[in-house]
Each structure stands twice: as structure tokens, then as C-alpha cells.
Amino acid sequence: MAPTTPKFNNPPPTCKYCILSFPSPAILLITLNRPKSLNCINMDGHAELEAMYAWLDAEPSLRVGILTGNGRAFCAGADLKEWDSQNAAGKPRAMPHSGFGALSRRTGRKPVIAAVNGICFGGGCEMIINCDMVVASRKATFALPEVKRGVIALAGALPRLIRTVGRPRAMEMALTGRTLPAEEAREWGLVNKVVGDGDGEVVAAAVEMATLVAENSPDAVIVSREGIKLGWEAIGADEATRLLMESWYPRLLQGENIKEGVRAFVEKRKPNWKESKL
């Protein structure tokens, strides 16, 4: 699919460390662009990505985000050279509330899909653990090697990892720091789908998945995602359902999309979704 140049209510934030493109008017593709540094994210990069995801959530025409990397890495984690310099200078490291790459603790409104093209270590792995879906190239590798550097994965991955892969496997990843190939990561439940390693193949697969999401009611996608998040964050099913019904479902009922979905089904046509106002 050829990239498009959509019109937006507000222009996208300025980018220095990533590239923005739009495979379709509803899909934002963010490509980390520090290939010589294996797409390690520095402090300015965290702030840049935080602004990017805030814009994704606020822009009505966008429905799904995709994150990938340029070169042989998706993201190899923190910029350790910068970290070392800051340590030497006694400077604090102020990461966004949304975590590493503004994604490892992101809540947000709209789904983000990771298209993992290669090395996915440390903070990079913490980001994909909190992504809504993950597509990986067969050459992709995953690891939490922090223990090998005397630090820990403190950006939100550890409590979420145990819910995704279970305690024994979470312990194995966090305590050994060993590297998982893509197929093993899929077997463990970290990855939805593994594709070939041809040029652009993993991004194309992520765009295909994002297109399936973008074709649906944006209101229903936002509220369904919220319901799954409530359960995943260790809230009981009854409490999560109550919160969803009290906080989100009334907003869904006020929109036009819930009526349009039913009407289109009855009339046997494709729905004409309106931009979400949730």
C-alpha cells in the first residue's frame, strides 16, 4: 500500500529521532531512526515519543499506531552512553510517566502494534510487552538483559510480563537475561505472529493487522481495549466489567457508531464509521 498524506486537525509533532509515515489515512507508522545506535532511545527521544502518542490519541482521523525500527534493530534499549555521562555528571534521568519510549507504561486511548524487525532488548522489550499486538520478523530477538548490566527492567515490564507468560518464564527472562528467538517468543505469548525477514515484510504484516482494526468502529475499539486493559491490570472480572459499564459504555451509547454498526448489518452494507468522540 502506497503511503498517504492525510489532513489533520493539528500537525504532527516535530521529529528528530524517528520517521513518521501513514500507510493509510487511519494508520500512523512511527519508525525509530537511530540505526547506528541500534535505535537506543535517549532522553530527548522519550519526550519526542510521548508527544507522538499524545497526538495519536488526540487526532480524530487516526485509529491505530505502529512502531518499528530502522536497520537491524527494533530498539536495543536505553542509550547507555548518555546514561553513563549523566551518571558521571550527577544528572537525574526523568523518564515520562508513560515509561520507556512513552510506551512501556502507556495507557492511551488507541491501540499500538509493534512491528519488531530485529533486536528487541531491554527497554525495547519493555515497550512491546505493553503493546496491544506484536508482529515479529523471524530474525527478531527478545531479551531483558538488565541483570547483566547491574540494573533492572524498571519501566513497567516485570509485573506485566508475569501476566503474559507466567511466573516461571518471567523469572527466566528477568533473572537470566537470555535471548529469545522470535518463534519462542510467539510460543510464550509475547508475540502474536511471526513473519519472514524480507525487506518491509514485518511492517506490511503489521499494517495488515492495523487495517483490520481501523475498519471497525473506533468507539467500540477504544472501549473494548479499555475492558481488556482493566482485566490485564489485575482487576477482577466483576470489578473490571463494572468500571467498563459505568465509565465507558454510556459514552459508547451516546455516539453514532453503535447505531451505525447495527444499521449497516441490517442493511447488509459496510458501516460508515464516524470519527470517535470518546
C-alpha positions as YAML, in Angstrom:
chain: A
units: angstrom
residues:
- id: 1
  name: MET
  ca: [0.00, 0.00, 0.00]
- id: 2
  name: ALA
  ca: [1.45, 3.37, -1.01]
- id: 3
  name: PRO
  ca: [1.91, 5.86, 1.85]
- id: 4
  name: THR
  ca: [-0.66, 8.66, 2.03]
- id: 5
  name: THR
  ca: [-0.52, 12.25, 3.25]
- id: 6
  name: PRO
  ca: [-3.68, 12.74, 5.29]
- id: 7
  name: LYS
  ca: [-5.09, 16.05, 6.51]
- id: 8
  name: PHE
  ca: [-5.13, 16.50, 10.27]
- id: 9
  name: ASN
  ca: [-6.83, 18.80, 12.75]
- id: 10
  name: ASN
  ca: [-3.39, 19.53, 14.21]
- id: 11
  name: PRO
  ca: [0.02, 18.94, 12.62]
- id: 12
  name: PRO
  ca: [2.15, 16.09, 13.96]
- id: 13
  name: PRO
  ca: [4.91, 16.88, 16.44]
- id: 14
  name: THR
  ca: [8.39, 17.62, 15.16]
- id: 15
  name: CYS
  ca: [10.57, 14.50, 14.91]
- id: 16
  name: LYS
  ca: [14.33, 14.23, 15.22]
- id: 17
  name: TYR
  ca: [14.82, 10.61, 16.24]
- id: 18
  name: CYS
  ca: [12.00, 8.91, 14.35]
- id: 19
  name: ILE
  ca: [10.28, 8.98, 10.98]
- id: 20
  name: LEU
  ca: [6.52, 9.36, 10.57]
- id: 21
  name: SER
  ca: [4.54, 7.91, 7.69]
- id: 22
  name: PHE
  ca: [0.93, 6.99, 7.02]
- id: 23
  name: PRO
  ca: [0.30, 3.65, 5.25]
- id: 24
  name: SER
  ca: [-3.36, 4.67, 5.20]
- id: 25
  name: PRO
  ca: [-5.21, 7.78, 6.43]
- id: 26
  name: ALA
  ca: [-6.16, 6.00, 9.67]
- id: 27
  name: ILE
  ca: [-2.76, 4.42, 10.48]
- id: 28
  name: LEU
  ca: [0.31, 6.15, 11.94]
- id: 29
  name: LEU
  ca: [3.65, 4.39, 11.40]
- id: 30
  name: ILE
  ca: [6.49, 5.50, 13.70]
- id: 31
  name: THR
  ca: [9.96, 4.29, 12.70]
- id: 32
  name: LEU
  ca: [12.74, 4.67, 15.28]
- id: 33
  name: ASN
  ca: [15.63, 6.14, 13.31]
- id: 34
  name: ARG
  ca: [18.94, 5.81, 15.12]
- id: 35
  name: PRO
  ca: [20.19, 2.71, 13.29]
- id: 36
  name: LYS
  ca: [23.87, 3.28, 14.14]
- id: 37
  name: SER
  ca: [22.88, 3.23, 17.83]
- id: 38
  name: LEU
  ca: [20.58, 0.22, 17.33]
- id: 39
  name: ASN
  ca: [17.66, 2.61, 17.88]
- id: 40
  name: CYS
  ca: [18.53, 3.07, 21.54]
- id: 41
  name: ILE
  ca: [16.33, 5.83, 22.93]
- id: 42
  name: ASN
  ca: [17.87, 8.85, 24.63]
- id: 43
  name: MET
  ca: [16.05, 11.25, 26.95]
- id: 44
  name: ASP
  ca: [15.04, 13.62, 24.15]
- id: 45
  name: GLY
  ca: [13.75, 10.62, 22.23]
- id: 46
  name: HIS
  ca: [11.48, 9.65, 25.14]
- id: 47
  name: ALA
  ca: [9.95, 13.14, 25.15]
- id: 48
  name: GLU
  ca: [9.53, 13.06, 21.38]
- id: 49
  name: LEU
  ca: [7.66, 9.75, 21.51]
- id: 50
  name: GLU
  ca: [5.47, 10.94, 24.37]
- id: 51
  name: ALA
  ca: [4.33, 13.86, 22.21]
- id: 52
  name: MET
  ca: [3.77, 11.47, 19.31]
- id: 53
  name: TYR
  ca: [1.44, 9.13, 21.21]
- id: 54
  name: ALA
  ca: [-0.46, 12.07, 22.70]
- id: 55
  name: TRP
  ca: [-1.01, 13.35, 19.17]
- id: 56
  name: LEU
  ca: [-2.14, 9.89, 18.00]
- id: 57
  name: ASP
  ca: [-4.76, 9.78, 20.77]
- id: 58
  name: ALA
  ca: [-5.96, 13.33, 20.11]
- id: 59
  name: GLU
  ca: [-6.12, 13.22, 16.29]
- id: 60
  name: PRO
  ca: [-9.66, 12.05, 15.33]
- id: 61
  name: SER
  ca: [-8.75, 10.61, 11.93]
- id: 62
  name: LEU
  ca: [-6.06, 8.27, 13.30]
- id: 63
  name: ARG
  ca: [-7.19, 4.94, 14.73]
- id: 64
  name: VAL
  ca: [-4.08, 2.76, 15.12]
- id: 65
  name: GLY
  ca: [-0.36, 3.30, 15.64]
- id: 66
  name: ILE
  ca: [2.52, 1.04, 14.57]
- id: 67
  name: LEU
  ca: [6.06, 1.20, 15.96]
- id: 68
  name: THR
  ca: [9.08, -0.29, 14.18]
- id: 69
  name: GLY
  ca: [12.80, 0.35, 13.83]
- id: 70
  name: ASN
  ca: [15.16, 1.30, 11.02]
- id: 71
  name: GLY
  ca: [18.10, -1.03, 10.43]
- id: 72
  name: ARG
  ca: [18.89, -4.31, 12.16]
- id: 73
  name: ALA
  ca: [17.33, -3.35, 15.50]
- id: 74
  name: PHE
  ca: [13.82, -2.59, 16.66]
- id: 75
  name: CYS
  ca: [15.22, -1.00, 19.81]
- id: 76
  name: ALA
  ca: [18.17, -2.18, 21.90]
- id: 77
  name: GLY
  ca: [17.04, -0.26, 24.96]
- id: 78
  name: ALA
  ca: [18.39, 2.83, 26.69]
- id: 79
  name: ASP
  ca: [21.20, 4.98, 25.35]
- id: 80
  name: LEU
  ca: [23.85, 3.70, 27.78]
- id: 81
  name: LYS
  ca: [26.44, 6.24, 26.63]
- id: 82
  name: GLU
  ca: [24.10, 9.06, 27.56]
- id: 83
  name: TRP
  ca: [23.18, 7.25, 30.80]
- id: 84
  name: ASP
  ca: [26.86, 6.91, 31.74]
- id: 85
  name: SER
  ca: [27.51, 10.58, 31.01]
- id: 86
  name: GLN
  ca: [24.53, 11.61, 33.14]
- id: 87
  name: ASN
  ca: [25.71, 9.37, 35.97]
- id: 88
  name: ALA
  ca: [29.16, 10.94, 35.83]
- id: 89
  name: ALA
  ca: [27.66, 14.44, 35.88]
- id: 90
  name: GLY
  ca: [25.19, 13.57, 38.65]
- id: 91
  name: LYS
  ca: [22.23, 14.43, 36.44]
- id: 92
  name: PRO
  ca: [18.86, 12.76, 37.17]
- id: 93
  name: ARG
  ca: [17.09, 10.77, 34.47]
- id: 94
  name: ALA
  ca: [13.48, 11.97, 34.18]
- id: 95
  name: MET
  ca: [11.54, 9.48, 32.07]
- id: 96
  name: PRO
  ca: [7.94, 10.25, 31.01]
- id: 97
  name: HIS
  ca: [5.14, 8.95, 33.21]
- id: 98
  name: SER
  ca: [4.22, 6.68, 30.29]
- id: 99
  name: GLY
  ca: [7.55, 4.90, 30.68]
- id: 100
  name: PHE
  ca: [10.30, 3.83, 28.32]
- id: 101
  name: GLY
  ca: [9.73, 5.22, 24.85]
- id: 102
  name: ALA
  ca: [6.49, 6.65, 26.26]
- id: 103
  name: LEU
  ca: [5.08, 3.17, 25.71]
- id: 104
  name: SER
  ca: [6.12, 0.73, 28.45]
- id: 105
  name: ARG
  ca: [3.55, 2.21, 30.88]
- id: 106
  name: ARG
  ca: [1.31, 3.93, 28.34]
- id: 107
  name: THR
  ca: [-2.41, 3.66, 28.85]
- id: 108
  name: GLY
  ca: [-3.68, 5.81, 26.00]
- id: 109
  name: ARG
  ca: [-6.89, 5.52, 24.01]
- id: 110
  name: LYS
  ca: [-5.83, 3.97, 20.73]
- id: 111
  name: PRO
  ca: [-4.03, 0.67, 20.06]
- id: 112
  name: VAL
  ca: [-0.36, 0.46, 19.17]
- id: 113
  name: ILE
  ca: [1.08, -2.51, 17.28]
- id: 114
  name: ALA
  ca: [4.80, -3.35, 17.42]
- id: 115
  name: ALA
  ca: [6.44, -4.44, 14.16]
- id: 116
  name: VAL
  ca: [9.63, -5.96, 15.56]
- id: 117
  name: ASN
  ca: [12.20, -6.05, 12.78]
- id: 118
  name: GLY
  ca: [15.27, -7.17, 14.73]
- id: 119
  name: ILE
  ca: [16.98, -6.74, 18.12]
- id: 120
  name: CYS
  ca: [14.43, -6.01, 20.85]
- id: 121
  name: PHE
  ca: [16.34, -5.76, 24.12]
- id: 122
  name: GLY
  ca: [15.90, -4.02, 27.46]
- id: 123
  name: GLY
  ca: [13.61, -1.03, 27.17]
- id: 124
  name: GLY
  ca: [12.73, -2.12, 23.65]
- id: 125
  name: CYS
  ca: [11.37, -5.36, 25.05]
- id: 126
  name: GLU
  ca: [9.58, -3.47, 27.82]
- id: 127
  name: MET
  ca: [7.78, -1.45, 25.13]
- id: 128
  name: ILE
  ca: [6.49, -4.47, 23.23]
- id: 129
  name: ILE
  ca: [5.27, -6.14, 26.45]
- id: 130
  name: ASN
  ca: [2.83, -3.23, 26.81]
- id: 131
  name: CYS
  ca: [1.90, -3.01, 23.12]
- id: 132
  name: ASP
  ca: [-1.59, -4.13, 22.16]
- id: 133
  name: MET
  ca: [-0.32, -6.56, 19.49]
- id: 134
  name: VAL
  ca: [3.13, -7.65, 18.32]
- id: 135
  name: VAL
  ca: [4.23, -8.86, 14.89]
- id: 136
  name: ALA
  ca: [7.84, -10.06, 14.61]
- id: 137
  name: SER
  ca: [10.25, -10.85, 11.83]
- id: 138
  name: ARG
  ca: [11.67, -14.35, 12.15]
- id: 139
  name: LYS
  ca: [15.10, -12.76, 12.72]
- id: 140
  name: ALA
  ca: [13.80, -10.71, 15.68]
- id: 141
  name: THR
  ca: [15.24, -11.45, 19.12]
- id: 142
  name: PHE
  ca: [13.91, -10.53, 22.55]
- id: 143
  name: ALA
  ca: [15.64, -10.12, 25.90]
- id: 144
  name: LEU
  ca: [15.65, -8.33, 29.25]
- id: 145
  name: PRO
  ca: [19.44, -8.23, 29.78]
- id: 146
  name: GLU
  ca: [19.35, -5.60, 32.54]
- id: 147
  name: VAL
  ca: [20.69, -8.01, 35.19]
- id: 148
  name: LYS
  ca: [23.84, -8.37, 33.09]
- id: 149
  name: ARG
  ca: [24.43, -4.61, 33.50]
- id: 150
  name: GLY
  ca: [23.61, -4.46, 37.21]
- id: 151
  name: VAL
  ca: [20.26, -2.74, 36.65]
- id: 152
  name: ILE
  ca: [16.65, -3.95, 36.42]
- id: 153
  name: ALA
  ca: [13.75, -3.63, 33.99]
- id: 154
  name: LEU
  ca: [12.04, -0.86, 35.92]
- id: 155
  name: ALA
  ca: [9.87, 0.68, 33.19]
- id: 156
  name: GLY
  ca: [6.81, -1.47, 33.83]
- id: 157
  name: ALA
  ca: [7.67, -4.78, 32.18]
- id: 158
  name: LEU
  ca: [8.13, -7.07, 35.18]
- id: 159
  name: PRO
  ca: [4.59, -7.07, 36.63]
- id: 160
  name: ARG
  ca: [3.08, -7.19, 33.15]
- id: 161
  name: LEU
  ca: [5.42, -9.92, 31.93]
- id: 162
  name: ILE
  ca: [4.23, -12.39, 34.56]
- id: 163
  name: ARG
  ca: [0.63, -11.88, 33.43]
- id: 164
  name: THR
  ca: [1.62, -12.54, 29.82]
- id: 165
  name: VAL
  ca: [3.97, -15.52, 30.06]
- id: 166
  name: GLY
  ca: [3.53, -16.83, 33.62]
- id: 167
  name: ARG
  ca: [5.84, -16.81, 36.62]
- id: 168
  name: PRO
  ca: [8.46, -19.42, 35.58]
- id: 169
  name: ARG
  ca: [9.06, -17.90, 32.16]
- id: 170
  name: ALA
  ca: [9.02, -14.35, 33.51]
- id: 171
  name: MET
  ca: [11.64, -15.39, 36.05]
- id: 172
  name: GLU
  ca: [13.73, -16.97, 33.31]
- id: 173
  name: MET
  ca: [13.70, -13.82, 31.19]
- id: 174
  name: ALA
  ca: [14.33, -11.41, 34.06]
- id: 175
  name: LEU
  ca: [16.91, -13.41, 36.05]
- id: 176
  name: THR
  ca: [18.99, -14.97, 33.26]
- id: 177
  name: GLY
  ca: [18.78, -12.18, 30.70]
- id: 178
  name: ARG
  ca: [18.90, -14.78, 27.94]
- id: 179
  name: THR
  ca: [17.79, -14.04, 24.39]
- id: 180
  name: LEU
  ca: [14.59, -15.49, 22.94]
- id: 181
  name: PRO
  ca: [14.25, -16.05, 19.20]
- id: 182
  name: ALA
  ca: [11.02, -14.88, 17.58]
- id: 183
  name: GLU
  ca: [9.35, -18.30, 17.41]
- id: 184
  name: GLU
  ca: [9.99, -18.98, 21.08]
- id: 185
  name: ALA
  ca: [8.63, -15.53, 21.96]
- id: 186
  name: ARG
  ca: [5.48, -16.41, 19.99]
- id: 187
  name: GLU
  ca: [5.15, -19.74, 21.79]
- id: 188
  name: TRP
  ca: [5.42, -17.92, 25.12]
- id: 189
  name: GLY
  ca: [2.69, -15.44, 24.16]
- id: 190
  name: LEU
  ca: [4.85, -12.32, 23.76]
- id: 191
  name: VAL
  ca: [4.22, -12.21, 20.01]
- id: 192
  name: ASN
  ca: [1.00, -12.59, 18.00]
- id: 193
  name: LYS
  ca: [2.57, -13.55, 14.69]
- id: 194
  name: VAL
  ca: [5.98, -14.30, 13.17]
- id: 195
  name: VAL
  ca: [6.57, -13.46, 9.51]
- id: 196
  name: GLY
  ca: [9.50, -13.68, 7.11]
- id: 197
  name: ASP
  ca: [12.52, -11.41, 7.20]
- id: 198
  name: GLY
  ca: [12.16, -9.86, 3.75]
- id: 199
  name: ASP
  ca: [12.55, -6.10, 3.36]
- id: 200
  name: GLY
  ca: [9.46, -4.44, 4.83]
- id: 201
  name: GLU
  ca: [7.69, -7.75, 5.43]
- id: 202
  name: VAL
  ca: [7.08, -7.27, 9.15]
- id: 203
  name: VAL
  ca: [5.76, -3.74, 8.66]
- id: 204
  name: ALA
  ca: [3.44, -4.94, 5.90]
- id: 205
  name: ALA
  ca: [2.06, -7.62, 8.23]
- id: 206
  name: ALA
  ca: [1.54, -5.02, 10.98]
- id: 207
  name: VAL
  ca: [-0.22, -2.70, 8.53]
- id: 208
  name: GLU
  ca: [-2.50, -5.56, 7.53]
- id: 209
  name: MET
  ca: [-3.37, -6.15, 11.20]
- id: 210
  name: ALA
  ca: [-3.84, -2.42, 11.82]
- id: 211
  name: THR
  ca: [-6.14, -2.18, 8.80]
- id: 212
  name: LEU
  ca: [-8.40, -4.87, 10.27]
- id: 213
  name: VAL
  ca: [-8.63, -2.80, 13.46]
- id: 214
  name: ALA
  ca: [-9.15, 0.50, 11.62]
- id: 215
  name: GLU
  ca: [-12.07, -0.94, 9.64]
- id: 216
  name: ASN
  ca: [-14.05, -1.36, 12.86]
- id: 217
  name: SER
  ca: [-15.98, 1.19, 14.91]
- id: 218
  name: PRO
  ca: [-13.37, 3.46, 16.53]
- id: 219
  name: ASP
  ca: [-15.61, 3.84, 19.59]
- id: 220
  name: ALA
  ca: [-16.01, 0.08, 20.02]
- id: 221
  name: VAL
  ca: [-12.24, -0.44, 19.59]
- id: 222
  name: ILE
  ca: [-11.42, 2.14, 22.29]
- id: 223
  name: VAL
  ca: [-13.92, 0.71, 24.79]
- id: 224
  name: SER
  ca: [-13.06, -2.96, 24.04]
- id: 225
  name: ARG
  ca: [-9.37, -2.17, 24.54]
- id: 226
  name: GLU
  ca: [-10.16, -0.47, 27.84]
- id: 227
  name: GLY
  ca: [-12.07, -3.53, 29.04]
- id: 228
  name: ILE
  ca: [-9.14, -5.84, 28.26]
- id: 229
  name: LYS
  ca: [-6.71, -3.45, 29.98]
- id: 230
  name: LEU
  ca: [-8.84, -3.44, 33.13]
- id: 231
  name: GLY
  ca: [-8.63, -7.22, 33.33]
- id: 232
  name: TRP
  ca: [-4.95, -7.36, 32.44]
- id: 233
  name: GLU
  ca: [-4.05, -4.89, 35.17]
- id: 234
  name: ALA
  ca: [-5.11, -7.50, 37.76]
- id: 235
  name: ILE
  ca: [-8.61, -6.16, 38.38]
- id: 236
  name: GLY
  ca: [-11.16, -8.92, 38.90]
- id: 237
  name: ALA
  ca: [-13.65, -9.66, 36.12]
- id: 238
  name: ASP
  ca: [-16.63, -8.33, 38.08]
- id: 239
  name: GLU
  ca: [-14.89, -5.10, 39.07]
- id: 240
  name: ALA
  ca: [-13.47, -4.58, 35.56]
- id: 241
  name: THR
  ca: [-16.90, -5.09, 33.99]
- id: 242
  name: ARG
  ca: [-18.49, -2.70, 36.50]
- id: 243
  name: LEU
  ca: [-15.93, 0.01, 35.73]
- id: 244
  name: LEU
  ca: [-16.37, -0.51, 32.00]
- id: 245
  name: MET
  ca: [-20.16, -0.30, 32.25]
- id: 246
  name: GLU
  ca: [-20.10, 2.78, 34.48]
- id: 247
  name: SER
  ca: [-17.29, 4.75, 32.85]
- id: 248
  name: TRP
  ca: [-17.11, 3.75, 29.20]
- id: 249
  name: TYR
  ca: [-20.29, 2.09, 27.98]
- id: 250
  name: PRO
  ca: [-22.51, 5.18, 28.49]
- id: 251
  name: ARG
  ca: [-20.08, 7.16, 26.33]
- id: 252
  name: LEU
  ca: [-20.28, 4.47, 23.68]
- id: 253
  name: LEU
  ca: [-24.09, 4.66, 23.68]
- id: 254
  name: GLN
  ca: [-24.00, 8.42, 23.16]
- id: 255
  name: GLY
  ca: [-22.08, 8.09, 19.89]
- id: 256
  name: GLU
  ca: [-23.37, 7.43, 16.40]
- id: 257
  name: ASN
  ca: [-21.14, 4.45, 15.66]
- id: 258
  name: ILE
  ca: [-23.03, 1.94, 17.79]
- id: 259
  name: LYS
  ca: [-26.25, 2.78, 15.89]
- id: 260
  name: GLU
  ca: [-24.44, 2.75, 12.54]
- id: 261
  name: GLY
  ca: [-22.95, -0.70, 13.16]
- id: 262
  name: VAL
  ca: [-26.33, -2.26, 13.83]
- id: 263
  name: ARG
  ca: [-27.98, -0.37, 10.95]
- id: 264
  name: ALA
  ca: [-25.29, -1.43, 8.46]
- id: 265
  name: PHE
  ca: [-25.65, -5.08, 9.49]
- id: 266
  name: VAL
  ca: [-29.40, -4.95, 8.95]
- id: 267
  name: GLU
  ca: [-28.97, -3.19, 5.61]
- id: 268
  name: LYS
  ca: [-26.20, -5.62, 4.58]
- id: 269
  name: ARG
  ca: [-23.63, -2.93, 3.80]
- id: 270
  name: LYS
  ca: [-20.26, -1.77, 5.03]
- id: 271
  name: PRO
  ca: [-20.51, 0.58, 8.05]
- id: 272
  name: ASN
  ca: [-19.75, 4.26, 7.56]
- id: 273
  name: TRP
  ca: [-17.90, 4.91, 10.80]
- id: 274
  name: LYS
  ca: [-17.70, 8.42, 12.23]
- id: 275
  name: GLU
  ca: [-14.61, 9.77, 13.94]
- id: 276
  name: SER
  ca: [-14.53, 8.81, 17.59]
- id: 277
  name: LYS
  ca: [-15.50, 11.46, 20.12]
- id: 278
  name: LEU
  ca: [-14.78, 9.32, 23.18]
...
